[in-house]
Each structure stands twice: as C-alpha cells, then as structure tokens.
Amino acid sequence: MILTVTLNPTLDKFYWVDALPLSLDQPEEAILIRATRSLTSAGGKGINVSTVLAAHGVETVALGFLAGHTGQIILQDLLSRGVTANFVWMPGENRTNVTVIAKGREYHPLLIHEEGPPVLEEALGIFLRKYERMVRRADYVVLGGAIPSGCPLDCYRTLVRIAHAAGARVVVHAGGEPLAHTIEEGPFLLKPDVRAELQLGGMPVGTAEEIVRAGKKVVEQGVGVCLISHHVTGDILVTRDGVWEFEARVPLTTFKNLVGADDALVGGLLVALLRGEGLVEAVRYGMAAAVATAEVEEKLCLDEAAIRRELAHVAVRQRGDG
Amino acid sequence: MKAYEFMRRDLTSVELETTVVHVIYLLHQSGLDSLPVVDEDGRVVGIISERDLIRALLPGYVDMLQSTAFLPSLDQLGRKLHEIGGKPIAEFMVREVIAARPDDSDLHLADLLIRKGLKQIPVLDDENRLVGVVRRIDLLHRLRR
C-alpha cells in the first residue's frame, strides 16, 4: 500500500478561455472573461499521486486535513476515483486553486491560489496518531506539497522519521524549507519542487551542472536518490551509482495543461517500481505519465494505454559526470 | 458482487479517547450515521452511532418507559450534553461490532443491514482494521444501475 500525505488539500478549478486581457492591472471597468470549459477536481500533490496510483490499480490511502464544504467535495471526488481516504476533519474551509488557461498560452496559465485553513493543535495530534497507525501498513509514503499554517515547518522530518521506524520508504515531493528539513533523515527519494525557488538545500539548481552538484550533495548526506526537473521536458536523476538525464522528445505545442504533470511523474514512477521495474526504467514510465498528463486538458492522464504510447518518446542517457 | 467492489473507502473513525462533542462534530461533517472506534493499533473495537449518543443524553426513565412523551424540553438534553461532552466516547460506544469482510457478497450485506436494522456496516480486514464502509444507500445505488 502507498500512503500519501497532503496537509493542505485543494479543490482545483480549471477554466479554459479564448484569451486573457493583455493586462489585468488598473482596469477601467470590470473585466468579464467567459470560460469555454471548466473542470473541478480534488488536488494537492499527495492527492494527485494517489489518484494516479488508484487509476493503475495500486492500493493507496490519502491522509491529510479536510474542512468545510470544499472538504466534502474533495472527499467525494477522491472516493469516486477509487482512492481510500483517511482525513482529519477540522473547522474552516479547504482552499480552492484556480487555473485559467488561455488558448495558445497553455504553459503560462493565470493561477490564483488560496492559502488554506490553519491546522489547530488538536487536529495535528489526531493526524499524527492516524499517520502512525496507517504507516505500519505502507510500503511507500509520499509527502506532498506545502505546509499549512499551524503545522511546524519541520513536520515532514517527523513524518519521515516515523515512516522509517515503521519500515516504509519515503518520497518527499515538496519544496523549500519543509523538504530541506528531511534531507538529514535520508528519505528514499527527493523530488524537489523548484517552481518558487531554484534551489535545493541552499544550493542553486538553475543549470544541469548545478542540479548534478546539488543532487550529489544531498545523496552524500543520506538521501537515496534525487530527481529534479531541469526544464519542461527534462529531468535529472542523481543516485550513488550515477546520473541520468531524461528527455521527452515531444513538441511543447502539444501540451494542454501542465498543472498535474509533476505529480503524474511521481505516481507513475511508484507504479513502475511496484511492478518490479528498476529505478531508471521507473523514472522513464513516470516521465511518460507526466507527458501524457500534459497533453490532456484534464489535470491528470489516467489512461494507461496513453502513458505507454508516450514511453517511446522518453529518451534516457547516463551522464559522463555521474 | 463483493463488498470491496462497491464499499465506500472512507476510513473516517475515532479513537477511544475522542470526546463526545468531537464525535458529534465528525458525524455532522462526514454525513455518516455512525463511526468506528479504533484502538492504538487501528483495530475496530466499537461503534458509536447517533442513536447511542441520543440514548446517552436521554434520562434513564425514557429508556424504561420506551417513550419520550415525558420529556419536558430539549433543554434537559442540552444540559446533559454539556455534562458528558468532554467524556471519552469509549464510555458510550457499542462494543459488539457488527462488521463485514471485503469478500462478503452484496446479498450477505443486504441481509445484515435489514436484519440488524443498521444504516451502515464497517468492512474490516483479517486483523479487524477498517478498510471501508457499506451504507444502505450504497446497496440501493448499486441496484439502480
């Protein structure tokens, strides 16, 4: 079983529009933008990973905090997708993240992200006890996304420690300080979110060389492997045994929605690992899942046949400096 | 069809020490009629339902007379709730758990629900850990297809 943790779940709302105004700044009248299509789905990194896993028939349990009417919608959506849900209910309202995608500008959408409700001490205590019980049944744990207010910034480190004590492997799919705190616990895989800051553990990751240097450093510090996005269609895998560069050879013009691509990568990678694939081949499958996801309007591509078709477009080579 | 094929995979549950007021909050939030109570190993050791909570709030004579006609007002229930709201749910739960297994058939589940007059049944694995819930409405919804 794979346990995923999403401390700050979201209801993802997507709108497709023909065009966005050139500037939203200082309008002289109200701006009306008509959507040609819209979609709503449960989200947050861990939840998205669980959705991919469930679609592949992998047993997965999603943990985190739900609140209010939005929380009810998130729960119903997850259950309808075959994900087992074990959330802590708390006062407030889960956040809604809005993505507005204009024709021809698919990889520069307009994003409006809410903050999410603060987690109360009592709810955090209930969550930790629930996590301790569930982690004993898990082969892998995925810690995904931002830390909501009320949770300590180093809480992922605590969760990694508990998972290791229970014998589970941990994937940390987050960014900034919450991810950096986990390095010393030596999780199985780090998938840093470098959208906000191009750095890992204080080291820059802007170029391929910087990624390799930072990846090697965290692996030396005890992390199993490190997988970092280099650009839209490229990822670099750093392990003790070498460094591999993955490249999806697809034109960027085929991409329709990039929001869930990184989560599809992590989900696909875990699916392949559970099927007994080696790490490099598993990352290839993850990349194929990410590309297939980027090529559909829905947040995630859950069609295994479509993912398999993309495998042919994902090239991998071992780097000489690995 | 087997229970695991149509059960609701919602593992919302409470612990033995969870307070009465928190259980009421959770029942309201989840829209469920009852909640499994789990021990520290995650095994289901009891069930707490709306009915059990109402019974705990009603004066003893109501149970004896089997009628609420002698109840002067709801204020009495409010006062009682204030009194027991902070108590652990272990004091009020039903310890005899009527549960299903993932491989139980829909017919067996329908029989259990009707015969025992239940709105929902927890589905437990071999170690009595919660893996899902089957509600009456889940069976009806399935029959509708």
Coordinates of N, CA and C in Angstrom, one line a residue, chain A residues 73-238:
Chain A
I73 N -16.4 18.1 -1.0 CA -16.3 17.9 -2.4 C -15.0 17.2 -2.7
I74 N -13.9 17.6 -2.1 CA -12.6 16.9 -2.2 C -12.8 15.4 -1.9
L75 N -13.4 15.1 -0.8 CA -13.6 13.7 -0.3 C -14.4 12.9 -1.3
Q76 N -15.5 13.5 -1.8 CA -16.4 12.7 -2.7 C -15.6 12.4 -4.0
D77 N -14.8 13.4 -4.5 CA -14.1 13.2 -5.7 C -13.1 12.1 -5.6
L78 N -12.4 12.1 -4.4 CA -11.3 11.1 -4.2 C -12.0 9.7 -4.1
L79 N -13.1 9.6 -3.4 CA -13.7 8.3 -3.2 C -14.2 7.8 -4.6
S80 N -14.7 8.7 -5.4 CA -15.2 8.3 -6.7 C -14.1 7.8 -7.6
R81 N -12.8 8.2 -7.3 CA -11.7 7.7 -8.1 C -11.0 6.5 -7.6
G82 N -11.6 5.9 -6.5 CA -11.1 4.6 -6.0 C -9.9 4.8 -5.0
V83 N -9.8 6.1 -4.5 CA -8.7 6.3 -3.5 C -9.3 6.1 -2.1
T84 N -8.6 5.4 -1.3 CA -9.1 5.3 0.1 C -8.7 6.6 0.9
A85 N -9.7 7.1 1.6 CA -9.5 8.4 2.2 C -9.5 8.2 3.8
N86 N -8.5 8.9 4.4 CA -8.5 8.8 5.9 C -8.0 10.2 6.4
F87 N -8.9 11.1 6.3 CA -8.6 12.5 6.6 C -9.0 12.9 8.0
V88 N -8.4 14.0 8.5 CA -8.8 14.6 9.8 C -9.7 15.8 9.4
W89 N -10.9 15.8 10.0 CA -11.8 16.9 9.7 C -11.5 18.0 10.7
M90 N -11.5 19.3 10.3 CA -11.2 20.4 11.2 C -12.1 21.6 10.7
P91 N -12.2 22.6 11.6 CA -13.0 23.7 11.2 C -12.4 24.6 10.1
G92 N -13.2 25.3 9.4 CA -12.6 26.2 8.3 C -13.1 25.7 7.0
E93 N -12.4 26.0 6.0 CA -12.7 25.6 4.6 C -11.4 25.4 3.8
N94 N -11.4 24.2 3.2 CA -10.2 23.9 2.3 C -10.1 25.0 1.2
R95 N -8.9 25.1 0.7 CA -8.6 26.1 -0.3 C -9.1 25.7 -1.7
T96 N -9.3 26.6 -2.5 CA -9.6 26.4 -3.9 C -8.5 27.1 -4.7
N97 N -7.9 26.3 -5.6 CA -6.9 26.9 -6.5 C -7.4 27.0 -7.9
V98 N -7.3 28.2 -8.5 CA -7.9 28.4 -9.8 C -6.8 28.6 -10.8
T99 N -7.0 27.9 -12.0 CA -6.1 28.0 -13.1 C -6.9 28.4 -14.3
V100 N -6.5 29.5 -14.9 CA -7.1 30.0 -16.1 C -6.2 29.8 -17.3
I101 N -6.6 29.0 -18.2 CA -5.7 28.6 -19.4 C -6.3 29.2 -20.6
A102 N -5.4 30.1 -21.2 CA -5.9 30.7 -22.5 C -5.3 30.0 -23.7
K103 N -6.0 30.0 -24.8 CA -5.6 29.3 -26.0 C -4.3 29.8 -26.5
G104 N -3.4 28.9 -26.8 CA -2.0 29.2 -27.3 C -1.0 29.6 -26.2
R105 N -1.5 29.8 -24.9 CA -0.6 30.1 -23.8 C -0.8 29.1 -22.7
E106 N -0.8 27.8 -23.1 CA -1.1 26.7 -22.2 C -0.1 26.6 -21.1
Y107 N 1.2 26.9 -21.4 CA 2.1 26.7 -20.3 C 2.5 28.0 -19.6
H108 N 1.6 29.0 -19.8 CA 1.7 30.3 -19.0 C 0.3 30.6 -18.5
P109 N -0.3 29.7 -17.7 CA -1.7 30.0 -17.2 C -1.7 31.1 -16.1
L110 N -2.9 31.6 -15.9 CA -3.1 32.5 -14.8 C -3.5 31.7 -13.6
L111 N -2.8 31.8 -12.5 CA -3.0 31.0 -11.3 C -3.5 31.8 -10.1
I112 N -4.5 31.4 -9.5 CA -4.9 32.1 -8.2 C -5.0 31.0 -7.1
H113 N -4.1 31.1 -6.2 CA -4.0 30.1 -5.1 C -4.4 30.7 -3.8
E114 N -5.3 29.9 -3.1 CA -5.7 30.3 -1.8 C -4.7 29.7 -0.8
E115 N -4.8 30.2 0.5 CA -3.8 29.8 1.5 C -4.2 28.5 2.2
G116 N -5.5 28.3 2.4 CA -5.9 27.1 3.1 C -6.1 27.4 4.6
P117 N -6.9 26.6 5.3 CA -7.2 26.9 6.7 C -6.0 26.5 7.6
P118 N -5.8 27.2 8.7 CA -4.8 26.9 9.7 C -5.1 25.5 10.4
V119 N -4.1 24.8 10.7 CA -4.3 23.5 11.3 C -4.2 23.7 12.8
L120 N -5.2 23.3 13.6 CA -5.2 23.5 15.0 C -4.4 22.4 15.7
E121 N -3.9 22.7 16.9 CA -3.0 21.7 17.6 C -3.7 20.4 17.8
E122 N -5.0 20.4 18.1 CA -5.8 19.2 18.4 C -5.8 18.3 17.1
A123 N -6.1 19.0 16.0 CA -6.2 18.3 14.7 C -4.8 17.7 14.3
L124 N -3.8 18.4 14.6 CA -2.4 17.9 14.2 C -2.1 16.7 15.0
G125 N -2.5 16.7 16.3 CA -2.3 15.5 17.2 C -3.1 14.3 16.7
I126 N -4.3 14.5 16.3 CA -5.1 13.4 15.7 C -4.5 12.9 14.4
F127 N -4.0 13.8 13.6 CA -3.4 13.4 12.3 C -2.1 12.5 12.6
L128 N -1.3 12.9 13.6 CA -0.1 12.2 13.8 C -0.4 10.8 14.3
R129 N -1.4 10.6 15.1 CA -1.7 9.3 15.6 C -2.3 8.4 14.5
K130 N -3.1 9.1 13.6 CA -3.6 8.4 12.5 C -2.5 7.9 11.5
Y131 N -1.6 8.8 11.3 CA -0.4 8.6 10.5 C 0.4 7.4 11.0
E132 N 0.7 7.4 12.3 CA 1.4 6.3 12.9 C 0.7 5.0 12.8
R133 N -0.6 5.0 12.8 CA -1.3 3.7 12.6 C -1.2 3.2 11.2
M134 N -1.4 4.2 10.3 CA -1.5 3.8 8.8 C -0.2 3.5 8.2
V135 N 0.9 4.1 8.7 CA 2.2 3.9 8.1 C 2.7 2.5 8.3
R136 N 2.2 1.8 9.3 CA 2.6 0.4 9.6 C 2.2 -0.5 8.4
R137 N 1.2 -0.1 7.7 CA 0.6 -0.9 6.6 C 1.3 -0.5 5.2
A138 N 2.1 0.5 5.2 CA 2.6 1.1 4.0 C 3.9 0.6 3.5
D139 N 4.1 0.4 2.2 CA 5.4 0.1 1.6 C 6.1 1.4 1.3
Y140 N 5.4 2.4 0.8 CA 5.9 3.7 0.5 C 5.0 4.8 1.1
V141 N 5.6 5.9 1.5 CA 4.9 7.1 1.9 C 5.3 8.2 1.0
V142 N 4.3 9.0 0.5 CA 4.6 10.2 -0.3 C 4.2 11.4 0.5
L143 N 5.1 12.3 0.8 CA 4.8 13.5 1.5 C 4.8 14.6 0.4
G144 N 3.6 15.2 0.2 CA 3.5 16.1 -0.9 C 3.0 17.5 -0.6
G145 N 3.7 18.5 -1.1 CA 3.1 19.8 -1.1 C 3.5 20.7 0.1
A146 N 2.8 21.8 0.1 CA 3.2 22.9 1.1 C 2.7 22.5 2.5
I147 N 3.3 23.2 3.4 CA 2.9 23.0 4.8 C 1.9 24.1 5.2
P148 N 0.7 23.8 5.7 CA -0.3 24.8 6.0 C 0.1 25.5 7.4
S149 N -0.4 26.7 7.6 CA -0.1 27.4 8.9 C -0.6 26.5 10.0
G150 N 0.1 26.5 11.1 CA -0.3 25.7 12.2 C 0.5 24.4 12.3
C151 N 1.1 23.9 11.2 CA 2.0 22.8 11.2 C 3.4 23.3 11.2
P152 N 4.3 22.7 12.0 CA 5.7 23.2 12.1 C 6.4 22.9 10.7
L153 N 7.3 23.8 10.3 CA 8.0 23.7 9.0 C 8.8 22.4 8.9
D154 N 9.1 21.9 10.1 CA 9.9 20.6 10.0 C 9.1 19.4 10.2
C155 N 7.8 19.5 10.0 CA 6.9 18.4 10.3 C 7.1 17.2 9.3
Y156 N 7.6 17.5 8.1 CA 7.9 16.4 7.2 C 9.1 15.5 7.8
R157 N 10.0 16.2 8.5 CA 11.1 15.4 9.0 C 10.6 14.4 10.1
T158 N 9.6 14.9 10.9 CA 9.0 14.0 11.9 C 8.3 12.8 11.1
L159 N 7.6 13.1 10.1 CA 6.9 12.1 9.3 C 7.8 11.1 8.7
V160 N 9.0 11.6 8.2 CA 10.0 10.7 7.6 C 10.5 9.7 8.7
R161 N 10.8 10.3 9.8 CA 11.3 9.5 10.9 C 10.4 8.4 11.4
I162 N 9.1 8.8 11.5 CA 8.1 7.8 11.9 C 8.0 6.7 10.8
A163 N 8.0 7.1 9.5 CA 7.9 6.1 8.5 C 9.0 5.2 8.5
H164 N 10.2 5.7 8.7 CA 11.4 4.8 8.7 C 11.4 3.9 9.8
A165 N 10.9 4.3 11.0 CA 10.8 3.4 12.1 C 9.8 2.3 11.8
A166 N 8.8 2.5 11.0 CA 7.8 1.5 10.6 C 8.3 0.7 9.4
G167 N 9.4 1.0 8.8 CA 10.0 0.2 7.7 C 9.5 0.6 6.4
A168 N 8.9 1.8 6.2 CA 8.4 2.3 4.9 C 9.4 3.2 4.2
R169 N 9.4 3.2 2.9 CA 10.3 4.1 2.1 C 9.5 5.4 1.9
V170 N 10.3 6.5 1.9 CA 9.6 7.8 1.8 C 10.0 8.6 0.6
V171 N 9.0 9.1 -0.1 CA 9.3 10.0 -1.2 C 8.8 11.4 -0.7
V172 N 9.8 12.4 -0.8 CA 9.4 13.8 -0.4 C 9.2 14.6 -1.7
H173 N 8.0 15.0 -1.9 CA 7.6 15.7 -3.1 C 7.1 17.1 -2.7
A174 N 8.1 17.9 -2.4 CA 7.8 19.2 -1.8 C 8.9 20.2 -2.2
G175 N 8.9 21.4 -1.6 CA 9.9 22.4 -1.9 C 10.4 23.1 -0.7
G176 N 11.4 24.0 -0.9 CA 11.8 24.9 0.2 C 12.3 24.2 1.5
E177 N 12.0 25.0 2.5 CA 12.4 24.5 3.9 C 11.8 23.2 4.3
P178 N 10.5 22.9 4.1 CA 9.9 21.6 4.5 C 10.7 20.5 3.9
L179 N 11.1 20.6 2.7 CA 11.9 19.5 2.0 C 13.3 19.4 2.6
A180 N 13.9 20.6 2.8 CA 15.3 20.7 3.2 C 15.5 20.0 4.6
H181 N 14.4 20.2 5.5 CA 14.5 19.6 6.8 C 14.6 18.0 6.8
T182 N 14.1 17.4 5.7 CA 14.0 15.9 5.6 C 15.3 15.3 5.2
I183 N 16.2 16.1 4.6 CA 17.5 15.6 4.0 C 18.2 14.7 5.0
E184 N 18.4 15.2 6.2 CA 19.2 14.5 7.2 C 18.6 13.2 7.6
E185 N 17.3 13.0 7.3 CA 16.6 11.7 7.7 C 16.8 10.7 6.6
G186 N 17.4 11.1 5.5 CA 17.7 10.2 4.4 C 16.5 9.5 3.7
P187 N 15.5 10.3 3.2 CA 14.4 9.6 2.6 C 14.9 8.9 1.3
F188 N 14.0 7.9 0.8 CA 14.3 7.1 -0.3 C 14.5 8.0 -1.6
L189 N 13.6 9.0 -1.8 CA 13.6 9.8 -3.0 C 13.2 11.2 -2.7
L190 N 14.0 12.2 -3.2 CA 13.6 13.6 -3.1 C 13.2 14.0 -4.5
K191 N 12.0 14.7 -4.5 CA 11.5 15.3 -5.8 C 11.3 16.7 -5.5
P192 N 12.3 17.6 -5.5 CA 12.1 18.9 -5.1 C 11.2 19.7 -6.0
D193 N 10.4 20.5 -5.4 CA 9.5 21.4 -6.2 C 10.3 22.7 -6.3
V194 N 10.9 23.0 -7.5 CA 11.7 24.2 -7.6 C 11.0 25.3 -8.4
R195 N 9.7 25.3 -8.4 CA 9.0 26.3 -9.1 C 9.2 27.7 -8.5
A196 N 9.1 27.7 -7.2 CA 9.2 29.0 -6.5 C 10.6 29.5 -6.3
E197 N 11.5 28.5 -6.0 CA 12.9 28.9 -5.8 C 13.8 27.9 -6.5
L198 N 14.7 28.3 -7.3 CA 15.6 27.4 -8.0 C 16.8 27.0 -7.1
Q199 N 16.4 26.3 -6.0 CA 17.5 25.9 -5.1 C 17.1 24.6 -4.3
L200 N 18.1 23.9 -3.9 CA 17.9 22.7 -3.1 C 18.9 22.7 -2.0
G201 N 18.4 22.7 -0.8 CA 19.2 22.7 0.4 C 20.2 23.8 0.4
G202 N 19.8 25.0 -0.2 CA 20.7 26.2 -0.2 C 21.6 26.2 -1.4
M203 N 21.5 25.2 -2.3 CA 22.4 25.2 -3.5 C 21.5 25.5 -4.7
P204 N 22.1 26.3 -5.7 CA 21.3 26.6 -6.9 C 21.1 25.4 -7.8
V205 N 19.9 25.4 -8.5 CA 19.7 24.2 -9.4 C 19.1 24.8 -10.7
G206 N 19.7 25.9 -11.2 CA 19.3 26.5 -12.4 C 19.7 25.8 -13.7
T207 N 21.0 25.3 -13.6 CA 21.5 24.6 -14.8 C 21.7 23.1 -14.5
A208 N 21.9 22.3 -15.6 CA 22.1 20.9 -15.4 C 23.3 20.6 -14.5
E209 N 24.4 21.4 -14.6 CA 25.6 21.2 -13.8 C 25.2 21.4 -12.3
E210 N 24.5 22.5 -12.1 CA 24.1 22.8 -10.7 C 23.2 21.8 -10.1
I211 N 22.3 21.2 -11.0 CA 21.4 20.2 -10.5 C 22.2 18.9 -10.1
V212 N 23.2 18.6 -10.9 CA 24.0 17.4 -10.6 C 24.8 17.6 -9.3
R213 N 25.4 18.8 -9.2 CA 26.1 19.2 -8.0 C 25.3 19.1 -6.7
A214 N 24.1 19.7 -6.8 CA 23.2 19.7 -5.6 C 22.6 18.3 -5.3
G215 N 22.3 17.6 -6.4 CA 21.8 16.2 -6.2 C 22.8 15.3 -5.5
K216 N 24.1 15.5 -6.0 CA 25.2 14.6 -5.4 C 25.4 15.0 -3.9
K217 N 25.2 16.3 -3.6 CA 25.4 16.7 -2.2 C 24.4 16.1 -1.3
V218 N 23.1 16.1 -1.8 CA 22.1 15.5 -0.9 C 22.2 14.0 -0.8
V219 N 22.6 13.4 -1.9 CA 22.8 11.9 -1.9 C 23.9 11.6 -0.9
E220 N 25.0 12.4 -0.9 CA 26.1 12.2 0.1 C 25.6 12.4 1.5
Q221 N 24.6 13.2 1.7 CA 24.1 13.5 3.0 C 23.1 12.4 3.5
G222 N 22.8 11.4 2.6 CA 22.0 10.2 3.1 C 20.7 10.0 2.3
V223 N 20.4 11.0 1.4 CA 19.2 10.8 0.6 C 19.4 9.6 -0.4
G224 N 18.4 8.8 -0.7 CA 18.6 7.6 -1.6 C 18.9 8.1 -3.0
V225 N 17.9 8.8 -3.6 CA 18.1 9.3 -4.9 C 17.4 10.7 -5.0
C226 N 17.8 11.5 -6.0 CA 17.2 12.8 -6.1 C 16.8 13.0 -7.6
L227 N 15.6 13.4 -7.8 CA 15.1 13.6 -9.1 C 14.6 15.1 -9.3
I228 N 15.3 15.8 -10.2 CA 15.0 17.2 -10.3 C 14.6 17.6 -11.8
S229 N 13.5 18.4 -11.9 CA 13.1 18.8 -13.2 C 14.1 19.9 -13.7
H230 N 14.6 19.7 -14.9 CA 15.6 20.6 -15.5 C 14.9 21.6 -16.3
H231 N 14.0 21.2 -17.1 CA 13.1 22.1 -17.8 C 11.8 21.4 -18.1
V232 N 11.0 22.0 -18.9 CA 9.6 21.5 -19.1 C 9.6 20.0 -19.5
T233 N 10.5 19.6 -20.3 CA 10.5 18.2 -20.8 C 11.8 17.4 -20.4
G234 N 12.5 17.9 -19.4 CA 13.7 17.2 -19.0 C 13.9 17.1 -17.5
D235 N 14.3 15.9 -17.1 CA 14.6 15.6 -15.6 C 15.9 15.0 -15.4
I236 N 16.5 15.2 -14.3 CA 17.8 14.6 -14.0 C 17.7 13.8 -12.7
L237 N 18.2 12.5 -12.8 CA 18.1 11.6 -11.7 C 19.6 11.4 -11.2
V238 N 19.8 11.7 -9.9 CA 21.1 11.6 -9.3 C 21.0 10.5 -8.2

